[in-house]
Short mmCIF file of C-alpha atoms and ligand atoms in Angstrom, two decimals:
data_model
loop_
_atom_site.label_atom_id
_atom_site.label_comp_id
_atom_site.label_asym_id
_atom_site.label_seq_id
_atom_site.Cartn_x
_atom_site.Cartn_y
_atom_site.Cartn_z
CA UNK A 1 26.36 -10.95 -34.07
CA UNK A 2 22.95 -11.43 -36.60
CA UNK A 3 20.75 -8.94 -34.96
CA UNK A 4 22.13 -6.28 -33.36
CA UNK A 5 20.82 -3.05 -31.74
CA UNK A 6 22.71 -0.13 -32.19
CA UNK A 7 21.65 3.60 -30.30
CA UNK A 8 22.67 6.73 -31.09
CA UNK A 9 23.70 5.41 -34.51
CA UNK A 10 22.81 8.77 -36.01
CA UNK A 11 25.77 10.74 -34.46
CA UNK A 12 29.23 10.81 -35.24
CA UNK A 13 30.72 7.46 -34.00
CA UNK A 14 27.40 5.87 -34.50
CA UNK A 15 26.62 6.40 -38.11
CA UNK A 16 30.19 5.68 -39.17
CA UNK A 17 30.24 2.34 -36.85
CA UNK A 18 26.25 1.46 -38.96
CA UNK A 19 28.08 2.24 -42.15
CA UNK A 20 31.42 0.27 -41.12
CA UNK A 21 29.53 -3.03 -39.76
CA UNK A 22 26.93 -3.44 -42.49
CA UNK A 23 30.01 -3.29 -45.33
CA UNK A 24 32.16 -5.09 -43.60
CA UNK A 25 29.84 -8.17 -42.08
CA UNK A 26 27.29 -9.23 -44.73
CA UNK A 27 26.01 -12.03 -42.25
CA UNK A 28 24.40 -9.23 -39.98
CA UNK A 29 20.41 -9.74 -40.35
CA UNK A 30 19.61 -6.76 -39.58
CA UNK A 31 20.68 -3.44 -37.54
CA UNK A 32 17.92 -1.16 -35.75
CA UNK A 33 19.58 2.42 -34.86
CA UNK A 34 18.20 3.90 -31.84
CA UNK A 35 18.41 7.37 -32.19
CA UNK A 36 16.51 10.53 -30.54
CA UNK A 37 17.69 12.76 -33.16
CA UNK A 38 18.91 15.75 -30.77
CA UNK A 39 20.91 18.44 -32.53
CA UNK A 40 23.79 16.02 -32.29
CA UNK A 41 22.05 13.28 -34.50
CA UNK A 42 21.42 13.61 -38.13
CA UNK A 43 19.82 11.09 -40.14
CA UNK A 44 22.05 12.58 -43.20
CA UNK A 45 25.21 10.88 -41.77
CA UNK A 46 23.26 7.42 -42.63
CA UNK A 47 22.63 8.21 -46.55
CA UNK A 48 24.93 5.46 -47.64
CA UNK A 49 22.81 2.56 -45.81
CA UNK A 50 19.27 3.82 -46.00
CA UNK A 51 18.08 1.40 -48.76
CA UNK A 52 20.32 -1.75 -47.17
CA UNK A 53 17.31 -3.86 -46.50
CA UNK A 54 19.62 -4.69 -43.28
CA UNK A 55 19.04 -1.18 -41.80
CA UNK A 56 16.01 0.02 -39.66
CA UNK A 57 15.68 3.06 -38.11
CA UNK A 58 14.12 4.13 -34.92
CA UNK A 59 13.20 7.30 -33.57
CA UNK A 60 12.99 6.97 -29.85
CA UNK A 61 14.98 7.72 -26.44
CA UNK A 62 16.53 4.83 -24.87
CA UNK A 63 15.61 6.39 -21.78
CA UNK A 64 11.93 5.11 -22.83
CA UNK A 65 11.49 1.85 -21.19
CA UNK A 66 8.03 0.91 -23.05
CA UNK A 67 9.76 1.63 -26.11
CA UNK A 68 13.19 -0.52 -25.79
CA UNK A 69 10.95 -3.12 -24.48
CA UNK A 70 8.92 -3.32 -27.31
CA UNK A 71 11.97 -2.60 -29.89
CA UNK A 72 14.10 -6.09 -28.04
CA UNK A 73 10.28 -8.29 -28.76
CA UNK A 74 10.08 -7.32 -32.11
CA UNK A 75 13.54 -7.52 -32.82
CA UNK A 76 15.25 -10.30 -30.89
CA UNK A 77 18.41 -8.41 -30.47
CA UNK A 78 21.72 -10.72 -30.15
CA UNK A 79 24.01 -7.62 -29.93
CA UNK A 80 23.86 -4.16 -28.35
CA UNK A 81 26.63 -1.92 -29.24
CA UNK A 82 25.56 1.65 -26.79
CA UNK A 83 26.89 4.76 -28.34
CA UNK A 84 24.16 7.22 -27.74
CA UNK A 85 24.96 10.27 -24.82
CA UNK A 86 25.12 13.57 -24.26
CA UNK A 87 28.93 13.63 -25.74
CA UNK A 88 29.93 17.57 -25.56
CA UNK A 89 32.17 18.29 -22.27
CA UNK A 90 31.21 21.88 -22.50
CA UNK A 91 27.28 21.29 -22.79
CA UNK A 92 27.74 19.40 -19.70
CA UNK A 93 29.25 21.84 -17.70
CA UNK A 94 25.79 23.98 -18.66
CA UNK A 95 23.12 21.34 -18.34
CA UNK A 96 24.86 18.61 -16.11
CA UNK A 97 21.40 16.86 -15.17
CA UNK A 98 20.53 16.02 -19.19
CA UNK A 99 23.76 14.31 -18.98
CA UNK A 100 22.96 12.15 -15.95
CA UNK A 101 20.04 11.11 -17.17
CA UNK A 102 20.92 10.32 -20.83
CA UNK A 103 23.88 8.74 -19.76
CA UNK A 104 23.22 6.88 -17.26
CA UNK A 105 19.40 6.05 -16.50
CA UNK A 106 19.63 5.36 -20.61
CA UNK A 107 22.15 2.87 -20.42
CA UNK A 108 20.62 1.09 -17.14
CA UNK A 109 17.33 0.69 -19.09
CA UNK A 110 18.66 -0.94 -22.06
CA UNK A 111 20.92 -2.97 -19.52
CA UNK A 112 17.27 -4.02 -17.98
CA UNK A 113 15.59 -4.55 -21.45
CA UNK A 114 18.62 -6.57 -22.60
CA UNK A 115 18.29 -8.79 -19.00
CA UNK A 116 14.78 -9.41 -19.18
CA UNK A 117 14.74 -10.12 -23.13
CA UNK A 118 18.00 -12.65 -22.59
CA UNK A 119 16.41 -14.03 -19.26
CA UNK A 120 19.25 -13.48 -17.13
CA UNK A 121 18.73 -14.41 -13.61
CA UNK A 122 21.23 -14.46 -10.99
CA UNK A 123 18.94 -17.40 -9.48
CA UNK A 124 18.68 -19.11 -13.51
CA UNK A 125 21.79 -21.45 -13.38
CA UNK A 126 21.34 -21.48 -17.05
CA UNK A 127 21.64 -17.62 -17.33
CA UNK A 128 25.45 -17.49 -18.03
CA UNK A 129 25.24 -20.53 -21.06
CA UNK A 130 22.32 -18.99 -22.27
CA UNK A 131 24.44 -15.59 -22.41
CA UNK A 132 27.44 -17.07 -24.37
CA UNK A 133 25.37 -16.18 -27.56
CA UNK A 134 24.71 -12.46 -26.79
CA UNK A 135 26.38 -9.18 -26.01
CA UNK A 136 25.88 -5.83 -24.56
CA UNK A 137 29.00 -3.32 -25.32
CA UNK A 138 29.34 0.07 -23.48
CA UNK A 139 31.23 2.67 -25.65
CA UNK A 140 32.86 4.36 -22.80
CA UNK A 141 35.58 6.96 -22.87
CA UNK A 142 39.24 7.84 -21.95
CA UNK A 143 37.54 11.05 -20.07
CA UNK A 144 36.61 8.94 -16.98
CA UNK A 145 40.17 8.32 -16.09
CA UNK A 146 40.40 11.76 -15.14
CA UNK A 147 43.60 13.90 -16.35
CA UNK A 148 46.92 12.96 -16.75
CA UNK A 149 50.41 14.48 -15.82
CA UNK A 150 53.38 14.88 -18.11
CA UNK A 151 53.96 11.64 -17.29
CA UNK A 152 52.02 8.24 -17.89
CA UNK A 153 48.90 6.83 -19.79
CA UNK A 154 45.36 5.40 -18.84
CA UNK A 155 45.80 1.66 -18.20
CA UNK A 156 42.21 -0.41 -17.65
CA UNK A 157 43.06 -0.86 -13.93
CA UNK A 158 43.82 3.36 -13.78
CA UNK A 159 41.38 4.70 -10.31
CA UNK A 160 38.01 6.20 -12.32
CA UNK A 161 38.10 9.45 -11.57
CA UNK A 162 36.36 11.65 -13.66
CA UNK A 163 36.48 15.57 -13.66
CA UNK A 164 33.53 16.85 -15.56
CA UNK A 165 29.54 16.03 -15.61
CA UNK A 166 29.88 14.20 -18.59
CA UNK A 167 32.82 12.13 -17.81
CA UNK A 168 31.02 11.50 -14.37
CA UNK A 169 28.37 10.36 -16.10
CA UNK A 170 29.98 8.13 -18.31
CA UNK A 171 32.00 6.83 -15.59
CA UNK A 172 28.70 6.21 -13.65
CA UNK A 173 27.15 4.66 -16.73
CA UNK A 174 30.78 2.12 -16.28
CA UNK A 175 29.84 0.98 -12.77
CA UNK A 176 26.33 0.25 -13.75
CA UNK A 177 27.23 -1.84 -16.73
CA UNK A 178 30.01 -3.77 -14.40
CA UNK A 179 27.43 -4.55 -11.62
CA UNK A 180 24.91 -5.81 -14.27
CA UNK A 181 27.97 -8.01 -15.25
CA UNK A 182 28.76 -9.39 -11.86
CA UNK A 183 25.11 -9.46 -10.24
CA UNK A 184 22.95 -10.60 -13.58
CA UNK A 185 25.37 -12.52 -15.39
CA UNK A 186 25.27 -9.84 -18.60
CA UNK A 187 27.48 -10.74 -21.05
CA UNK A 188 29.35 -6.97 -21.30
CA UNK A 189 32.48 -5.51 -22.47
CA UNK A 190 33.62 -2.04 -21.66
CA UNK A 191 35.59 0.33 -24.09
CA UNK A 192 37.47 3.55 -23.90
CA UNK A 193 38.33 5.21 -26.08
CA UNK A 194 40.34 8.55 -26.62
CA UNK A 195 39.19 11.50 -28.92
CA UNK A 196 37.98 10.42 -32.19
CA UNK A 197 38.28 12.50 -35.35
CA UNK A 198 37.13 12.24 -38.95
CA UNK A 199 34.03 12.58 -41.17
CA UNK A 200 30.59 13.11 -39.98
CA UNK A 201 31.40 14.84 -36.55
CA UNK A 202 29.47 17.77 -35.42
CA UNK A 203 31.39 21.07 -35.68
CA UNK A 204 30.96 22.23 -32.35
CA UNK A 205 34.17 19.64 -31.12
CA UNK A 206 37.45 20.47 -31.92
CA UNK A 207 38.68 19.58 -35.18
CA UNK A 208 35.25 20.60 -37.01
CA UNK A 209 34.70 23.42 -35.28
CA UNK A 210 38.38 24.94 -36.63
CA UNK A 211 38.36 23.59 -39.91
CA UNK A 212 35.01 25.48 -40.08
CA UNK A 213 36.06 28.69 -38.90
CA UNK A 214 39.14 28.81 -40.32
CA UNK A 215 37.66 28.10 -44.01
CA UNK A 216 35.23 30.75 -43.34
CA UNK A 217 37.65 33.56 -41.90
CA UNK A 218 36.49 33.46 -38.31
CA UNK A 219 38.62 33.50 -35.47
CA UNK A 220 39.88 30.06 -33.60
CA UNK A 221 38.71 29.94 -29.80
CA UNK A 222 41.40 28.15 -28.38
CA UNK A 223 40.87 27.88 -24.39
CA UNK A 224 43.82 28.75 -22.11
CA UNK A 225 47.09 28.44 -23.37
CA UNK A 226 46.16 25.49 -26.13
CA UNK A 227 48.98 22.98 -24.14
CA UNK A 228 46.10 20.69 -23.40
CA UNK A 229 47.20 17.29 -24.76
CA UNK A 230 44.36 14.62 -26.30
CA UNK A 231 45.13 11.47 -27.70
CA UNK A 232 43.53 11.30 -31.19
CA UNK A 233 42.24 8.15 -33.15
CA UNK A 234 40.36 8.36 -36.74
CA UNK A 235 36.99 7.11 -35.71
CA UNK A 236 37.46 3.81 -38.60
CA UNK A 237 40.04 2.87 -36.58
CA UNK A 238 37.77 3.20 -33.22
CA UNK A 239 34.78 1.22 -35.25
CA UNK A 240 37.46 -1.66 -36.29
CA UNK A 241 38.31 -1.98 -32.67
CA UNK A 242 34.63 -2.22 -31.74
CA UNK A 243 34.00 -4.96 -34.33
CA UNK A 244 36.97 -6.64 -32.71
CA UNK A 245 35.99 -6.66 -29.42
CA UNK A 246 32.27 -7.78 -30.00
CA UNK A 247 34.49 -10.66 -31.85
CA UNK A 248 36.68 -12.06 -29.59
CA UNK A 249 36.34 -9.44 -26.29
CA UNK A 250 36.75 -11.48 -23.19
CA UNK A 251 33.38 -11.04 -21.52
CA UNK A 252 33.34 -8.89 -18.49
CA UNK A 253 36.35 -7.27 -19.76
CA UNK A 254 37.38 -3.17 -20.29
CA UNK A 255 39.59 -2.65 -23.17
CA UNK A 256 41.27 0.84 -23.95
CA UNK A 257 41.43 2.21 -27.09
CA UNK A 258 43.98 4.32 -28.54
CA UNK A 259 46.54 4.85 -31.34
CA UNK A 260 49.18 6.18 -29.48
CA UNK A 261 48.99 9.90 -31.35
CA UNK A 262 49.11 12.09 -28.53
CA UNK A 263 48.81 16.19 -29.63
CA UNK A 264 48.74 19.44 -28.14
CA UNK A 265 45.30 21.64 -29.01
CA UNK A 266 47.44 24.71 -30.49
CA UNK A 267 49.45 21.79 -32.61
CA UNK A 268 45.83 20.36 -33.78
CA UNK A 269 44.70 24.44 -34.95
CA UNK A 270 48.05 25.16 -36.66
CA UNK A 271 47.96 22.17 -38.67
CA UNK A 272 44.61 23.32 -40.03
CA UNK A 273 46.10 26.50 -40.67
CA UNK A 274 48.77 25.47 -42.55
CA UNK A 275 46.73 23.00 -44.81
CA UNK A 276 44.44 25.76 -45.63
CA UNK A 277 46.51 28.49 -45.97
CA UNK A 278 45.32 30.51 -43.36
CA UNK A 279 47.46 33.05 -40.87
CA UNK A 280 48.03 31.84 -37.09
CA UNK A 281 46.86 35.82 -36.66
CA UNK A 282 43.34 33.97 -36.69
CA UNK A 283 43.88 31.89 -33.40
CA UNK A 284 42.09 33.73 -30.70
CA UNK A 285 43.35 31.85 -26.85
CA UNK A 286 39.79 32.48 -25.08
CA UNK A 287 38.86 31.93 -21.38
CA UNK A 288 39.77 28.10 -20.13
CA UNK A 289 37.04 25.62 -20.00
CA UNK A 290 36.21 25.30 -16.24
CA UNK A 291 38.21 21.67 -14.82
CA UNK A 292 39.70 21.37 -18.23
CA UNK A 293 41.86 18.11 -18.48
CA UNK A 294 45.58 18.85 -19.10
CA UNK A 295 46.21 15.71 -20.38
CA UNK A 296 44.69 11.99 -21.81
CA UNK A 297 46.85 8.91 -23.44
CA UNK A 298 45.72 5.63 -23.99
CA UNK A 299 48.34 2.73 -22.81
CA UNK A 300 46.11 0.54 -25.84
CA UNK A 301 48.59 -2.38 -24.90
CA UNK A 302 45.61 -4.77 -23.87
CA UNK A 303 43.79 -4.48 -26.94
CA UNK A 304 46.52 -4.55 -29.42
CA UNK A 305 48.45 -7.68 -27.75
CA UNK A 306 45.25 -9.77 -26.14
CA UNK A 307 42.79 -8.84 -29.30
CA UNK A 308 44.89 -8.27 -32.40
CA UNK A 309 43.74 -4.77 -33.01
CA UNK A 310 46.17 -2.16 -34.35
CA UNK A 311 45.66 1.30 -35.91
CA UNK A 312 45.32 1.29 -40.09
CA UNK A 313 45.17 5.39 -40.25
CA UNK A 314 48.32 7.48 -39.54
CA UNK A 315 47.80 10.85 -38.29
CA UNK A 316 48.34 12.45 -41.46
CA UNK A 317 46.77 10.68 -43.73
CA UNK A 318 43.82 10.93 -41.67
CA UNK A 319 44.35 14.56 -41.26
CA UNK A 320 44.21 14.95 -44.66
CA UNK A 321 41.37 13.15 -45.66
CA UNK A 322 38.94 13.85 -42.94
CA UNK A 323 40.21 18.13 -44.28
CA UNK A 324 38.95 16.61 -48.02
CA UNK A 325 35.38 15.62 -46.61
CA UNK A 326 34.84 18.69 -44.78
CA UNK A 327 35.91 20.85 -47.67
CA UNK A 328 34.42 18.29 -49.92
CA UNK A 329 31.14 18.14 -47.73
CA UNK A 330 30.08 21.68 -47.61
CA UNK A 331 25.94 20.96 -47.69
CA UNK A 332 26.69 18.79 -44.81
CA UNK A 333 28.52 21.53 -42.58
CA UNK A 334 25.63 24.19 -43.58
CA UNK A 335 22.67 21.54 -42.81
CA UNK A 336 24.19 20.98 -39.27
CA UNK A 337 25.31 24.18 -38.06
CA UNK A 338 22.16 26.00 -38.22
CA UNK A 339 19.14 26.23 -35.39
CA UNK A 340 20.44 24.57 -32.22
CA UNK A 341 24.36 25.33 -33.28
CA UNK A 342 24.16 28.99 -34.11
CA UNK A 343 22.25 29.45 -30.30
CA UNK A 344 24.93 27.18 -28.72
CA UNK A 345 27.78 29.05 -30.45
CA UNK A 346 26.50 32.92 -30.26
CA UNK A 347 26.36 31.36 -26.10
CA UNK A 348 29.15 29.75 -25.46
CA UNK A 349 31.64 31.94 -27.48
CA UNK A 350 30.52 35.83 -27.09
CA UNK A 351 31.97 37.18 -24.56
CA UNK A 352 35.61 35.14 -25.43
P1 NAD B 1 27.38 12.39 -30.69
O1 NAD B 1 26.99 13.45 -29.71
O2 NAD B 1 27.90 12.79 -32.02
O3 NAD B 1 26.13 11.40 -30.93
C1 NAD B 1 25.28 10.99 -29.91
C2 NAD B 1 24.02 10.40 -30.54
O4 NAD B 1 23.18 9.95 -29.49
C3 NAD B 1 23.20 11.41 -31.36
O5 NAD B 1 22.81 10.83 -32.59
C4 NAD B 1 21.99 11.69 -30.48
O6 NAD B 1 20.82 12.00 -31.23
C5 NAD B 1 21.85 10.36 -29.74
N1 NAD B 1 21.13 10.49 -28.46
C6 NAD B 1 21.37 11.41 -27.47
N2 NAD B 1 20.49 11.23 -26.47
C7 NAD B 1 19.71 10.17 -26.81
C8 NAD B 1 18.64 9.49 -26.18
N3 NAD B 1 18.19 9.88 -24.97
N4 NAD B 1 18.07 8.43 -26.79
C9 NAD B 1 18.52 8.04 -28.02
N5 NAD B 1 19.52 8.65 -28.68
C10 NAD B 1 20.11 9.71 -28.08
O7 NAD B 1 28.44 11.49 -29.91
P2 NAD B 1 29.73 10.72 -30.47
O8 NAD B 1 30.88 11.64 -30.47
O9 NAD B 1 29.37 9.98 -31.70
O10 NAD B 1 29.96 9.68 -29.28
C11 NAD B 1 29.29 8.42 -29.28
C12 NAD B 1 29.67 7.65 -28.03
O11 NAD B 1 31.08 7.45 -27.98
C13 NAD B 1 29.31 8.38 -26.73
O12 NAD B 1 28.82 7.43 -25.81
C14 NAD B 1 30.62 8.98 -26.26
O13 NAD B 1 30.65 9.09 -24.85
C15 NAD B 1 31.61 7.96 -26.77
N6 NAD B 1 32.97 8.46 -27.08
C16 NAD B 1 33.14 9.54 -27.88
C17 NAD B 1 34.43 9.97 -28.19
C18 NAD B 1 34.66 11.14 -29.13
O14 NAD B 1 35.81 11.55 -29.32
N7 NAD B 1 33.63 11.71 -29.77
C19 NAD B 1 35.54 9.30 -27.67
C20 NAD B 1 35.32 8.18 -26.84
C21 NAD B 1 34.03 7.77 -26.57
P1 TYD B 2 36.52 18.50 -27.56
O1 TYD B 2 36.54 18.27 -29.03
O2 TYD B 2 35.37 19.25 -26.95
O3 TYD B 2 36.74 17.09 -26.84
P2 TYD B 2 37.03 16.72 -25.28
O4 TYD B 2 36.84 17.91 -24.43
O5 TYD B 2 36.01 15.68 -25.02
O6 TYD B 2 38.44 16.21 -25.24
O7 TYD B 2 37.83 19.31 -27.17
C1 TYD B 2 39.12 18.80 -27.47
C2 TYD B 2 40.12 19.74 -26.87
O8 TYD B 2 40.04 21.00 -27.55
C3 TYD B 2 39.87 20.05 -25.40
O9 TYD B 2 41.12 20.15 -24.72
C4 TYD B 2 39.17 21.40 -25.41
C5 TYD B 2 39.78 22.07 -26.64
N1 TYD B 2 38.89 23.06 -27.34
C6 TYD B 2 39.34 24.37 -27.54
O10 TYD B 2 40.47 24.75 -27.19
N2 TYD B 2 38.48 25.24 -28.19
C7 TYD B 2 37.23 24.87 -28.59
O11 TYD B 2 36.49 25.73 -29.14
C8 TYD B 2 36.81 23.52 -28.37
C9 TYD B 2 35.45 23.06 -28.80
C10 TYD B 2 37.67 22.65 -27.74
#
């Protein structure tokens, strides 16, 4: 892992994965960040690495063949770590086809950019040696597991079954990678991972968005009866576990992640409440989310016991410190909720 190609590294997972690697492995020559900049991406999340000599940005769409082409020559990529998607459940249910294409014509033209670059040939008897030295890993998601019961957790060898166009697509995005595994020879690993939280994530998801409203007064849209149940991980913790798979993943392999924290929405929005001081008469329960899923919890036992990973951040402490940055971080919040967010919001939450 010396050069290593990283998209959608100006989002939320992706610029704190840039900022996590280059601290934490000075060997890394360098690390290009693929990003398209939509109103998810925002080059201020990067700030701490823009004058690591390390760090290159590029402003592209991986959907843009010419471009990865020319990005893998110039580059010599040993490493792809894939975050960048269409991430936002309820965009998808809007404007399914974006998500389709992002997700999974993007990812199956870096997969061919990749194979070409690392001459991978089912026919090349060489292919597979010549692969020990490189790596392709798909961030997937808990979401294409489907929804849960009271009962049970997502295992790797759970039936895909995905409910909504962006866990379809992700899930799609799955098979492709695992047939470019089997039929090429590409050295991949899979992960999924449940609901991140922390600093840097765009206030339209659930824990930004409340903090946000709540500081400012404004009502909390919770959908349905707020008993939905997601599985929560501080996104260091989710970076750590991509470092560790790159490491020592078994290739060809899926590994969940999770950190067994498993919370009810309402839970999640009183818990802001309370830290800030604010009065539960501010939760608002709007109209459900069409297919919402009533449940997701990671069973993370192949990571943790294969791997070596394990969880640093308790839910409170990270609670409480991801509460500081957005409090802390107020030019941040007002930078990204403007344009794009204030259309998206006035949409999706009028009538609720
Ligand atoms: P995000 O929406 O915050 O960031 C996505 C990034 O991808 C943005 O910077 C955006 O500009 C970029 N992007 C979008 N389309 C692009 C394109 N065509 N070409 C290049 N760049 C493009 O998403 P996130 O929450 O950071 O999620 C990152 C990845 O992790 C996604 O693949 C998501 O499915 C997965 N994931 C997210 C969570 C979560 O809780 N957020 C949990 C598990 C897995
Ligand atoms: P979200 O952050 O969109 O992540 P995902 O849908 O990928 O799990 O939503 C997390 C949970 O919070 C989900 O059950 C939907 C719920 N939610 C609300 O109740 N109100 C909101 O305004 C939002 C954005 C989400």
């Amino acid at each position: 892992m010396k050069r290593i190609l990283v998209t959608g590294g100006a989002g939320f997972i992706g610029s704190n994965f840039v900022q996590y690697i280059l601290k934490e492995k000075q060997d890394i020559e360098l690390l290009v960040n693929l990003d398209l900049l939509t109103y998810a991406g925002n080059l201020e999340n990067l700030l701490p690495v823009q004058d690591d000599k390390r760090y290159v940005f590029a402003h592209g769409d991986i959907r843009d063949r010419a471009f990865v082409n020319e990005l893998f020559d110039k580059y010599d990529f040993d490493t792809v770590v894939h975050f960048a998607a269409e991430s936002h459940v309820d965009r998808s249910i809007v404007e399914p086809e974006l998500f389709l294409t992002t997700n999974i014509i993007g990812t199956q033209t870096l997969l061919d950019a990749a194979k070409s670059h690392w001459k991978l040939d089912p026919d090349n008897k060489y292919s597979r040696e010549y692969a020990e030295g490189v790596k392709y890993l798909q961030v997937s998601t808990d979401e294409v597991y489907g929804a849960l019961g009271k009962e049970g957790m997502f295992t790797e060898t759970t039936p895909i079954s995905p409910n909504s166009p962006y866990s379809a697509s992700k899930a799609s995005a799955d098979m492709v990678v695992r047939a470019y595994h089997v039929t090429y020879g590409m050295p991949v690993n899979i992960t999924r991972c449940s609901n991140n939280y922390g600093p840097y994530q765009f206030p339209e998801k659930l824990i930004p968005l409340m903090l946000h409203n709540a500081k400012e007064d404004k009502s909390l849209p919770v959908y349905g009866d707020g008993m939905q149940i997601r599985d929560w991980l501080h996104v260091h913790d989710h970076c750590a576990a991509i470092r560790t798979v790159l490491e020592k993943g078994v290739v060809g392999e899926v590994y969940n992640i999770g950190g067994n924290n498993e919370r009810a929405n309402i839970e999640i929005v009183s818990l802001i409440l309370d830290v800030l001081g604010k009065p539960t008469s501010l939760i608002k329960h709007v109209q459900d989310r069409p297919g919402h899923d009533r449940r997701y919890a990671i069973d993370n036992t192949k990571i943790t016991t294969q791997l070596g990973w394990a969880p640093e951040y308790t839910f409170k402490r990270g609670m409480q410190e991801t509460i500081e940055w957005y409090l802390e971080n107020t030019q941040w919040v007002e930078h990204v909720i403007s344009g794009d967010y204030l259309d998206y919001y006035a949409k999706m939450y009028s009538e609720g």
